[in-house]
Amino acid sequence: MRTQAQAVVIGGGVIGCSILYHLTKLGWSDVVLLERDELTSGSTWHAAANIHGLHDNTNISRLQHYTMSLYKELEQETGQGCGVYQPGSLYLAQTEAREHQLRLQAAKAKLYGMKFYEITIEEARALHPLVNFGGVRCVMYEPEGGNVDPSGVTNAYALGARQRGAEIHRFTPVTVTEQQDDGSWVVTTPKGEIRTQWVVNAAGLWGREVAALAGIELPLMPTEHQYFVTETIAEIQARDRRLPSVSDRDGEYYLRQEGEGLLIGAYEKNMKFWAEEGTPLDFAHDLFPDDLERIEENVMNAIERVPSVGEAGIKRVINGPMIWSPDANVLMGPLPKLEGYFCCNGIIPGFSQSGGIGLMAAQWIVEGEPEYDVFPWDLARFDSWATRDFTKARVEDQYTRRFAIHFPNEERAAGRPLRTRPIYEQQKALGAVFGLNAGWEHPLWFAERPGTQDTNGFTRQNWWQPVGEECRMLRERAGIIDISNFAKYLCKGPDAEAWLNAVFANHMPRSVGRSCLTPLIGRRGGIAGDFTVTRLAEDEFLIIGSGMAERYHKRFFQQVPLPEGTQFIAMTEAMCGFNVAGPLSRALLQKLTDTSLETEDFPFMRSKRISLAGVEAVALRVSFTGDLGWELHCRTEDQAQLYKALLKTGADLGAGPVGGRALMSLRIEKGYGSWSREYSPEYWPHEVGLDRLCKMDKDFLNRAAAAEVLDRPKREQLVLLHLDEEEVARSNADATGGEPIFRNGHGVGHVTSGAYGYSVGMSLALGFVCNAQPGDRVEVMVLGKPHGATVLADPPFDAEGRRLRK
Ligand SMILES: Cc1cc2nc3c(=O)[nH]c(=O)nc-3n(C[C@H](O)[C@H](O)[C@H](O)COP(=O)(O)OP(=O)(O)OC[C@H]3O[C@@H](n4cnc5c(N)ncnc54)[C@H](O)[C@@H]3O)c2cc1C
C-alpha cells in the first residue's frame, strides 16, 4: 500500500469509485481508494439503479444527462460491462401542475441538447402496451432512460481509475483520519498509514461515522427503502424488445422491466427510519425483512396503471437502507475551515448522478472549483443549525414526497420554525407567511389573515395580489422590509482595509461613511459573491452579503490570511436589519431621529451611526428596492424596539411591512441582480455588468482568473426582458427562473429570475441571452410554452436612479 497519495477516497460504493475515476481523468494518478469490505457494500449493491435525466434544477439535470451518457463510454473504455439498458422512460402527467413541470423540462432539454420530448398517448401505448393511460394528460419520452447494473458500474469506475494508476484496497477500513500541522492528513487503516493532501469522505451509509473521525457532524439520516420484482409476465416474455420504464410520479412509485418481470419501488407515506443513532459497523451486504404492507397504497397505484403487476407473483423483495440529507441532495464540497477534507455524502439517486457528482468533486479538488454552479449540492448550504430533529423532519418530508413537484417559490413546513428572531411572533400576528433562509424564518409576504399559508403551483398563486399591494405601498408611500437574513460581518483592526482589498475586487471605501459594492471573484474568474462594504471608522468596516451563502463565502475569506491584530467577525446572529424604502421613507425615519436625512447631509451610498427611537443603528443610504431608502442595522436585542417604532410611525404615513417576495419584484423592476441567480461563479463579471467593479490596478483574490475571463468575449449577457402581457395574462403565470429562452425556435439563453413588476405593470424576467440587443424579440418558455418577450434597453423603474438619489 502506498504511504503517500494526492487524495485518499474513503468508500468503494458507486460514488467513491466515480470520484476516484474522475480524479484520474483529470490527471491525478497518485490516488487511493480504501474500502472496509467488498466494493459496493453499502447502499450500492442492492439499488434498483434506474437512471433518469429529469430534475427540477437545470444544472443537476445537465449532470444527470452527463451521467447517463457516460455509462456506455465507460464500458468501451474499460471493457467492464455496466449492464446498461436504455429502453427509454415514459413520464406521465396526471395533473396540470405535472404537465407544467414536464413541459418546462422538455423546453430545457431542447435548450441543452438533451433528449426529452413529448409523444402522443398512441406512441406511448405502442412503446409500452401494458400501461393503462387513463387519466394521463401528456407523456414525455426520454429515449436514454433505463437502468444499469450497480455492481457493473461501480467496478467499471474502479477499473477505469486503476488503468490510470489509482490504487484500490478492499477490506481496508479507515479507523483514524488526523490532520497534521502542515494541513495534510494521515489516514490510518489496519494495513498501514497514508499521508495525503485530500481526504474524501464517500462512505455512504457510514458517512456520519467517517466524518466523526475528523470531528465533523453531518446532517444525515438513513431510512429503509423497498422495491420488489415480479415473476415472469407472459406478455413481457413474448416481446423481443425491452419495455421503457414508467415514471408515474403522481402515483408515487417507479416501475420498470427486470428480467421478464417488472420491478416496482415506492416511497411510502408510512416511512421508516433506520440506525438513527449511527450505522452499525458490522452491517455490509445486509437487507431488512420485507414489509410490503407499508408500500401497499403505492403498489395499488402501480396496479391501476399497469394491471399485470397485480396478476404476477412476487419473486424477490429488496428492503435496504439509504441515507438522506435534509433536502435529499448530496452534501458535497471541501469543508469550510478544514483544509483538505472533502465530503460527498447523502446521495439518493446515485446511479442517475454518479458521473456528475464524480466530475464536480474531481474538478473541485483538482481545479479548485467545479465548472457548474452546484450550490444546491454544496454542503455549505447547511450549517450547525441543521440539527438532528430538523434533519429527521426534513428527511421524512423528502422521503414521503419524493416524487412531489418542487414548485418555484415553494417553502416546505417540515422541521420549522428552527431559528427565529425577536419579532417573529409579532410578524406572525401581522399575517407574515414565512420562508426558510439559512435556517431562519423570514417573512415572504403579509396575508390579511394570520395563519395563511402559500398555495403552490407554476401559475400565479394566493400571494400574487397581496405582494402587489405591498409593492405599490412601498413605491407610493413607504415599506418596512426585514432584511435580517442578509449576512453581516465586521472587519476591524489596523490592516482591515488592506485585507479587504486583498479579498474583494473593488477598492474599499477610502473615507469613513462611504460604502461600495464589490464582487468576490471565484477560482474560474466568475462571480462568487456580491457585497456592500461600508467604512464605519478608520479601522472598522461593515460587510453585507448573501445570508444563504455565508458558509460558502467562508471558504473564500479563509484563503487570504488575516493580518495579526485584524479581526473578521460574523455578525449575522448578533445584528438585525430593516430596509425602509419608498418616497416617504425619509419622512418616516426623520420622525425617529435627530440626524438630518436630507440629501445634502446624508447622500446616496453614505452611512452614519444614528439613533432611531432610542436604538443605535448603522444607517446606509442604499436600497435593493431601487427606491429612496435606508438600510438600518442594529443589535438583535434592539430589533423589537426598532420595529415597533417603524410600524407605528409608518402607519401614520400609510406605510407598513413588506416581505421578501415584494423585494424580489422591486429589485427586478430596477434590473438588480441577486446572488445564486444572476450572480454565480458560472457567470463572468462583464456578462453581468460588474466588470467596472473589478479594479485591475490592484491585487485581489483570484485576480488572475478575472483578468483571464475579462480578456475573453462575453458568452452571453444579463438582460432584462418584458414578457408580452396578453400571453402571461392568458397563462396566469410569470417567469420564475430556469425557463429557457429561444429566438426563432433556437435556444439563446435562460431566465435567472422573474416576477411581475407591480409598480410598472409589466411581467419581467432577468436572464442570460447570447448576442442580445435592446428591442430584440425572444420567446420565454413560461410553463414550457413560448411567451413573446422584448429585451429592454433600460430598467422600467427609475432608469436614471433619480429616486435613489433624491
Ligand atoms: C432499495 C434501494 C433502491 C435504490 N434504487 C436506486 C435507483 O433506482 N437509482 C438510483 O440512482 N439510486 C438508487 N438507490 C440509491 C443508491 O443505491 C445510492 O444513491 C448509492 O448507492 C450511494 O452510493 P455511495 O457510494 O454514496 O454509498 P454506499 O453504497 O453506501 O457506499 C459506501 C461505501 O463506503 C464504505 N465504507 C464505509 N465506511 C468506511 C470506512 N471507515 N473505511 C473504508 N470504507 C468505508 C462502505 O463499506 C461502502 O462500500 C437505491 C437505494 C436503495 C436502498
Coordinates of N, CA, C and O in Angstrom, one line a residue, residues 501-637:
N501 N -9.2 44.7 0.8 CA -8.7 45.0 -0.6 C -8.1 43.7 -1.2 O -8.2 43.6 -2.4
A502 N -7.5 42.9 -0.4 CA -6.9 41.7 -0.9 C -7.9 40.6 -1.2 O -7.7 39.7 -2.0
V503 N -9.1 40.7 -0.6 CA -10.2 39.7 -0.8 C -11.1 40.2 -1.9 O -11.3 39.4 -2.9
F504 N -11.6 41.4 -1.9 CA -12.6 41.8 -2.8 C -12.0 42.5 -4.0 O -10.9 43.1 -4.0
A505 N -12.8 42.5 -5.1 CA -12.3 43.0 -6.4 C -12.3 44.6 -6.5 O -11.5 45.2 -7.2
N506 N -13.2 45.2 -5.8 CA -13.3 46.7 -5.9 C -12.4 47.3 -4.8 O -12.0 46.6 -3.9
H507 N -12.1 48.6 -5.0 CA -11.3 49.3 -4.0 C -12.3 49.5 -2.8 O -13.4 49.9 -3.0
M508 N -11.7 49.4 -1.6 CA -12.5 49.6 -0.4 C -12.7 51.1 -0.2 O -11.9 51.9 -0.6
P509 N -13.9 51.5 0.4 CA -14.1 52.9 0.5 C -13.0 53.6 1.3 O -12.5 53.1 2.3
R510 N -12.5 54.7 0.8 CA -11.3 55.4 1.4 C -11.6 56.2 2.6 O -10.8 56.5 3.4
S511 N -12.9 56.8 2.6 CA -13.2 57.6 3.8 C -14.3 57.0 4.6 O -15.2 56.3 4.1
V512 N -14.3 57.4 5.9 CA -15.4 56.9 6.8 C -16.7 57.4 6.3 O -16.9 58.6 5.9
G513 N -17.7 56.5 6.4 CA -19.1 56.9 6.0 C -19.4 56.6 4.5 O -20.5 56.8 4.1
R514 N -18.4 56.1 3.8 CA -18.7 55.7 2.4 C -18.9 54.2 2.3 O -18.3 53.5 3.1
S515 N -19.6 53.9 1.3 CA -19.9 52.4 1.0 C -19.5 52.1 -0.4 O -19.4 53.0 -1.3
C516 N -19.2 50.9 -0.7 CA -19.0 50.5 -2.1 C -19.6 49.1 -2.3 O -19.9 48.3 -1.4
L517 N -20.0 48.8 -3.6 CA -20.4 47.5 -3.9 C -19.2 46.8 -4.5 O -18.4 47.4 -5.2
T518 N -19.1 45.5 -4.2 CA -17.9 44.8 -4.7 C -18.2 43.4 -5.0 O -18.9 42.7 -4.2
P519 N -17.7 42.9 -6.1 CA -17.8 41.4 -6.4 C -16.7 40.7 -5.6 O -15.6 41.3 -5.2
L520 N -16.9 39.4 -5.4 CA -15.9 38.5 -4.9 C -15.7 37.5 -6.1 O -16.7 37.0 -6.6
I521 N -14.4 37.3 -6.4 CA -14.2 36.5 -7.6 C -13.8 35.1 -7.3 O -13.0 34.8 -6.4
G522 N -14.4 34.1 -8.1 CA -14.1 32.7 -7.9 C -12.9 32.3 -8.6 O -12.2 33.0 -9.4
R523 N -12.6 31.0 -8.4 CA -11.3 30.4 -9.0 C -11.3 30.4 -10.5 O -10.3 30.4 -11.1
R524 N -12.5 30.4 -11.1 CA -12.5 30.4 -12.6 C -12.8 31.8 -13.1 O -13.2 31.9 -14.3
G525 N -12.8 32.8 -12.2 CA -13.0 34.2 -12.7 C -14.4 34.6 -12.7 O -14.7 35.8 -13.1
G526 N -15.3 33.8 -12.2 CA -16.8 34.1 -12.1 C -17.1 34.9 -10.9 O -16.2 35.2 -10.0
I527 N -18.4 35.2 -10.7 CA -18.9 36.0 -9.6 C -19.2 35.0 -8.4 O -20.3 34.4 -8.4
A528 N -18.3 35.0 -7.4 CA -18.5 34.1 -6.3 C -19.4 34.8 -5.2 O -20.0 34.1 -4.4
G529 N -19.5 36.1 -5.3 CA -20.3 36.8 -4.4 C -20.4 38.3 -4.7 O -19.6 38.8 -5.5
D530 N -21.4 39.0 -4.1 CA -21.5 40.4 -4.3 C -21.8 41.0 -2.9 O -22.7 40.5 -2.2
F531 N -21.1 42.0 -2.5 CA -21.2 42.6 -1.2 C -21.3 44.1 -1.2 O -20.8 44.7 -2.1
T532 N -21.8 44.6 -0.1 CA -21.7 46.1 0.2 C -20.8 46.2 1.3 O -21.0 45.6 2.4
V533 N -19.7 47.0 1.1 CA -18.8 47.3 2.2 C -18.8 48.7 2.6 O -18.8 49.6 1.8
T534 N -19.0 49.0 3.9 CA -19.1 50.3 4.5 C -18.0 50.6 5.5 O -17.7 49.7 6.3
R535 N -17.4 51.7 5.3 CA -16.3 52.1 6.3 C -17.0 52.8 7.5 O -17.4 53.9 7.3
L536 N -17.0 52.1 8.6 CA -17.6 52.7 9.8 C -16.6 53.6 10.5 O -17.0 54.5 11.2
A537 N -15.3 53.2 10.5 CA -14.3 54.0 11.1 C -13.0 53.8 10.4 O -13.0 53.0 9.4
E538 N -11.9 54.5 10.7 CA -10.7 54.3 10.0 C -10.3 52.8 9.9 O -9.8 52.3 8.9
D539 N -10.5 52.1 11.0 CA -10.1 50.7 11.1 C -11.3 49.7 11.3 O -11.1 48.7 11.9
E540 N -12.4 50.1 10.8 CA -13.6 49.2 11.0 C -14.5 49.3 9.8 O -14.9 50.4 9.3
F541 N -14.9 48.1 9.3 CA -15.8 48.0 8.1 C -17.0 47.1 8.4 O -16.8 46.1 9.1
L542 N -18.1 47.4 7.9 CA -19.3 46.5 7.9 C -19.5 45.9 6.5 O -19.5 46.7 5.5
I543 N -19.6 44.6 6.5 CA -19.7 44.0 5.2 C -21.0 43.2 5.1 O -21.3 42.5 6.0
I544 N -21.8 43.4 4.1 CA -23.1 42.8 4.0 C -23.2 42.0 2.7 O -22.8 42.4 1.6
G545 N -23.6 40.7 2.9 CA -23.6 39.8 1.7 C -24.8 38.9 1.8 O -25.8 39.2 2.6
S546 N -24.8 37.9 1.0 CA -26.0 36.9 0.9 C -26.0 36.0 2.2 O -25.0 35.4 2.5
G547 N -27.2 36.0 2.8 CA -27.3 35.1 4.0 C -27.1 33.7 3.7 O -26.5 32.9 4.5
M548 N -27.8 33.2 2.6 CA -27.7 31.8 2.4 C -26.3 31.3 2.0 O -26.0 30.1 2.0
A549 N -25.4 32.3 1.6 CA -24.1 31.9 1.1 C -23.0 32.1 2.2 O -21.8 32.0 1.9
E550 N -23.5 32.4 3.4 CA -22.5 32.7 4.5 C -21.4 31.7 4.6 O -20.2 32.0 4.7
R551 N -21.8 30.4 4.7 CA -20.8 29.3 4.9 C -20.0 29.1 3.6 O -18.8 28.8 3.6
Y552 N -20.6 29.3 2.5 CA -19.9 29.2 1.2 C -18.8 30.2 1.1 O -17.7 29.9 0.7
H553 N -19.2 31.4 1.5 CA -18.2 32.5 1.4 C -17.0 32.4 2.3 O -15.9 32.9 2.1
K554 N -17.3 31.6 3.4 CA -16.2 31.4 4.4 C -14.9 30.8 3.7 O -13.8 31.1 4.0
R555 N -15.2 29.9 2.7 CA -14.1 29.3 2.0 C -13.2 30.3 1.4 O -12.0 30.1 1.3
F556 N -13.8 31.4 0.8 CA -13.0 32.4 0.1 C -12.3 33.3 1.2 O -11.1 33.6 1.0
F557 N -13.0 33.7 2.2 CA -12.4 34.6 3.2 C -11.2 33.9 3.8 O -10.2 34.6 4.1
Q558 N -11.2 32.6 4.0 CA -10.1 32.0 4.7 C -8.9 31.7 3.8 O -7.8 31.4 4.2
Q559 N -9.1 32.0 2.5 CA -7.9 31.9 1.6 C -6.9 33.0 1.7 O -5.8 32.9 1.2
V560 N -7.4 34.2 2.3 CA -6.4 35.3 2.4 C -6.1 35.4 3.9 O -7.1 35.7 4.7
P561 N -4.9 35.1 4.4 CA -4.6 35.1 5.8 C -4.9 36.5 6.4 O -4.5 37.5 5.8
L562 N -5.5 36.5 7.6 CA -5.8 37.7 8.3 C -4.6 38.2 8.9 O -3.9 37.5 9.6
P563 N -4.2 39.5 8.7 CA -3.0 40.0 9.4 C -3.2 40.0 10.9 O -4.3 40.1 11.4
E564 N -2.1 39.9 11.6 CA -2.2 39.9 13.1 C -2.8 41.2 13.6 O -2.6 42.3 13.0
G565 N -3.7 41.1 14.5 CA -4.3 42.3 15.1 C -5.6 42.7 14.3 O -6.3 43.6 14.7
T566 N -5.9 42.0 13.2 CA -7.1 42.4 12.5 C -8.1 41.2 12.7 O -7.7 40.0 12.6
Q567 N -9.4 41.6 12.9 CA -10.4 40.5 13.1 C -11.4 40.6 12.0 O -11.8 41.7 11.5
F568 N -12.0 39.4 11.7 CA -13.1 39.4 10.8 C -14.2 38.5 11.5 O -14.0 37.4 11.8
I569 N -15.3 39.2 11.9 CA -16.3 38.6 12.7 C -17.7 38.5 12.0 O -18.2 39.5 11.5
A570 N -18.2 37.3 12.1 CA -19.6 37.1 11.5 C -20.6 37.7 12.5 O -20.5 37.4 13.7
M571 N -21.5 38.6 12.0 CA -22.4 39.3 12.9 C -23.9 39.0 12.6 O -24.8 39.6 13.1
T572 N -24.1 38.0 11.8 CA -25.4 37.7 11.3 C -26.4 37.4 12.4 O -27.6 37.9 12.4
E573 N -26.0 36.7 13.4 CA -26.9 36.4 14.5 C -27.0 37.6 15.5 O -28.0 37.9 16.0
A574 N -25.9 38.4 15.6 CA -25.9 39.4 16.6 C -26.6 40.7 16.1 O -26.9 41.6 16.9
M575 N -26.8 40.8 14.8 CA -27.4 42.0 14.2 C -28.6 41.7 13.4 O -28.7 40.6 12.8
C576 N -29.5 42.6 13.4 CA -30.7 42.5 12.6 C -30.8 43.7 11.7 O -30.1 44.7 11.9
G577 N -31.7 43.7 10.7 CA -31.8 44.8 9.8 C -33.1 45.1 9.2 O -34.0 44.2 9.1
F578 N -33.4 46.3 8.9 CA -34.6 46.7 8.1 C -34.2 47.6 7.0 O -33.3 48.3 7.1
N579 N -34.9 47.4 5.9 CA -34.8 48.4 4.8 C -36.1 49.2 4.8 O -37.2 48.6 4.6
V580 N -36.0 50.5 5.0 CA -37.1 51.3 5.0 C -37.0 52.1 3.7 O -36.0 52.9 3.5
A581 N -37.9 51.9 2.7 CA -37.8 52.5 1.4 C -39.1 53.0 0.9 O -40.2 52.6 1.4
G582 N -39.0 53.8 -0.1 CA -40.2 54.4 -0.8 C -40.1 56.0 -0.6 O -39.3 56.5 0.2
P583 N -40.9 56.7 -1.4 CA -40.8 58.1 -1.4 C -41.0 58.8 0.0 O -40.5 59.9 0.2
L584 N -41.7 58.1 0.9 CA -42.0 58.7 2.2 C -41.0 58.2 3.3 O -41.2 58.4 4.5
S585 N -40.0 57.4 2.8 CA -39.1 56.8 3.8 C -38.3 57.8 4.6 O -38.1 57.6 5.8
R586 N -38.0 58.9 3.9 CA -37.2 59.9 4.6 C -38.1 60.5 5.7 O -37.7 60.7 6.9
A587 N -39.3 60.9 5.3 CA -40.2 61.5 6.3 C -40.5 60.6 7.5 O -40.5 61.0 8.6
L588 N -40.6 59.3 7.1 CA -40.9 58.3 8.2 C -39.7 58.2 9.2 O -39.9 58.4 10.4
L589 N -38.5 58.1 8.6 CA -37.3 57.9 9.5 C -37.0 59.2 10.2 O -36.5 59.2 11.4
Q590 N -37.2 60.3 9.6 CA -36.8 61.6 10.2 C -37.6 61.9 11.5 O -37.1 62.5 12.4
K591 N -38.8 61.3 11.5 CA -39.6 61.4 12.8 C -39.0 60.7 13.9 O -39.3 60.9 15.1
L592 N -38.0 59.8 13.6 CA -37.5 58.9 14.7 C -36.0 59.3 15.0 O -35.4 58.6 15.9
T593 N -35.4 60.2 14.3 CA -34.0 60.5 14.5 C -33.7 62.0 14.4 O -34.4 62.7 13.7
D594 N -32.7 62.5 15.2 CA -32.3 63.9 15.1 C -31.3 64.1 14.0 O -31.0 65.2 13.6
T595 N -30.7 63.0 13.5 CA -29.8 63.1 12.4 C -30.5 63.6 11.1 O -31.5 62.9 10.8
S596 N -30.0 64.6 10.5 CA -30.7 65.0 9.2 C -30.5 64.0 8.1 O -29.4 63.5 7.9
L597 N -31.6 63.6 7.5 CA -31.6 62.6 6.4 C -31.7 63.3 5.1 O -31.8 62.6 4.0
E598 N -31.6 64.6 5.0 CA -31.6 65.3 3.8 C -30.4 64.9 2.9 O -29.3 64.7 3.5
T599 N -30.6 65.0 1.6 CA -29.5 64.5 0.7 C -28.2 65.3 0.9 O -27.1 64.7 0.9
E600 N -28.3 66.6 1.2 CA -27.0 67.3 1.4 C -26.3 66.8 2.6 O -25.1 66.9 2.7
D601 N -27.0 66.3 3.6 CA -26.4 65.8 4.8 C -26.2 64.3 4.8 O -25.3 63.8 5.5
F602 N -27.0 63.6 4.0 CA -26.9 62.1 4.0 C -27.1 61.6 2.6 O -28.2 61.1 2.2
P603 N -26.1 61.8 1.7 CA -26.3 61.4 0.3 C -26.4 59.9 0.1 O -26.1 59.1 1.0
F604 N -26.8 59.6 -1.1 CA -26.8 58.2 -1.6 C -25.4 57.5 -1.4 O -24.4 58.1 -1.6
M605 N -25.4 56.3 -1.0 CA -24.2 55.4 -0.8 C -23.4 55.9 0.4 O -22.2 55.7 0.4
R606 N -24.0 56.7 1.3 CA -23.2 57.1 2.5 C -23.8 56.4 3.7 O -25.0 55.9 3.7
S607 N -23.1 56.4 4.8 CA -23.6 55.7 6.0 C -23.2 56.6 7.2 O -22.3 57.4 7.2
K608 N -24.0 56.4 8.3 CA -23.8 57.0 9.6 C -24.3 56.1 10.7 O -25.2 55.4 10.5
R609 N -23.7 56.2 11.8 CA -24.3 55.6 13.0 C -25.3 56.6 13.5 O -24.9 57.8 13.8
I610 N -26.5 56.2 13.6 CA -27.6 57.1 14.1 C -28.4 56.5 15.2 O -28.3 55.3 15.4
S611 N -29.1 57.3 15.9 CA -30.0 56.8 16.9 C -31.4 57.0 16.4 O -31.8 58.1 16.0
L612 N -32.2 55.9 16.4 CA -33.6 56.0 15.9 C -34.5 55.4 17.0 O -34.3 54.3 17.4
A613 N -35.4 56.2 17.4 CA -36.3 55.8 18.5 C -35.5 55.1 19.7 O -35.9 54.1 20.2
G614 N -34.4 55.7 20.0 CA -33.6 55.3 21.1 C -32.7 54.0 20.8 O -32.1 53.5 21.7
V615 N -32.7 53.6 19.5 CA -31.9 52.4 19.2 C -30.7 52.9 18.3 O -30.9 53.7 17.4
E616 N -29.5 52.4 18.7 CA -28.3 52.7 17.9 C -28.3 51.8 16.7 O -28.5 50.6 16.8
A617 N -28.2 52.4 15.5 CA -28.1 51.6 14.3 C -27.1 52.2 13.3 O -26.8 53.4 13.3
V618 N -26.6 51.3 12.5 CA -25.8 51.8 11.3 C -26.8 52.0 10.2 O -27.5 51.1 9.8
A619 N -26.9 53.3 9.7 CA -27.8 53.5 8.6 C -27.0 53.7 7.3 O -26.0 54.4 7.3
L620 N -27.4 52.9 6.3 CA -26.8 53.0 5.0 C -27.8 53.5 4.0 O -28.9 53.0 4.0
R621 N -27.4 54.5 3.2 CA -28.4 55.0 2.3 C -28.3 54.2 1.0 O -27.7 54.7 0.0
V622 N -28.8 53.0 1.1 CA -28.9 52.1 -0.1 C -30.2 51.4 0.0 O -30.8 51.3 1.1
S623 N -30.7 50.9 -1.1 CA -31.9 50.1 -1.0 C -32.0 49.2 -2.3 O -31.9 49.6 -3.4
F624 N -32.2 47.9 -2.0 CA -32.2 46.9 -3.0 C -33.6 47.0 -3.8 O -33.8 46.4 -4.8
T625 N -34.5 47.9 -3.3 CA -35.7 48.1 -4.0 C -35.5 49.1 -5.2 O -36.4 49.2 -6.0
G626 N -34.3 49.8 -5.2 CA -34.1 50.8 -6.2 C -34.8 52.1 -6.0 O -34.8 52.9 -6.8
D627 N -35.3 52.2 -4.8 CA -36.1 53.4 -4.4 C -35.3 54.2 -3.4 O -34.3 53.7 -2.9
L628 N -35.7 55.4 -3.1 CA -35.2 56.2 -1.9 C -35.3 55.2 -0.7 O -36.4 54.7 -0.5
G629 N -34.2 55.1 0.0 CA -34.3 54.2 1.2 C -33.1 54.1 2.0 O -32.0 54.5 1.5
W630 N -33.2 53.5 3.2 CA -32.1 53.3 4.1 C -32.1 51.9 4.6 O -33.2 51.4 4.9
E631 N -31.0 51.3 4.7 CA -30.8 50.1 5.5 C -30.4 50.4 6.9 O -29.5 51.3 7.0
L632 N -31.1 49.8 7.8 CA -30.8 50.1 9.2 C -30.3 48.8 9.9 O -31.1 47.8 9.9
H633 N -29.1 48.8 10.4 CA -28.6 47.6 11.0 C -28.4 47.8 12.5 O -27.7 48.7 12.9
C634 N -29.1 47.0 13.4 CA -29.0 47.3 14.8 C -28.7 45.9 15.5 O -28.6 44.9 14.9
R635 N -28.5 46.0 16.8 CA -28.2 44.8 17.6 C -29.5 44.0 17.6 O -30.6 44.6 17.7
T636 N -29.4 42.7 17.7 CA -30.6 41.8 17.7 C -31.5 42.1 18.9 O -32.7 42.1 18.7
E637 N -30.9 42.5 20.0 CA -31.7 42.8 21.2 C -32.6 44.0 20.9 O -33.6 44.2 21.6

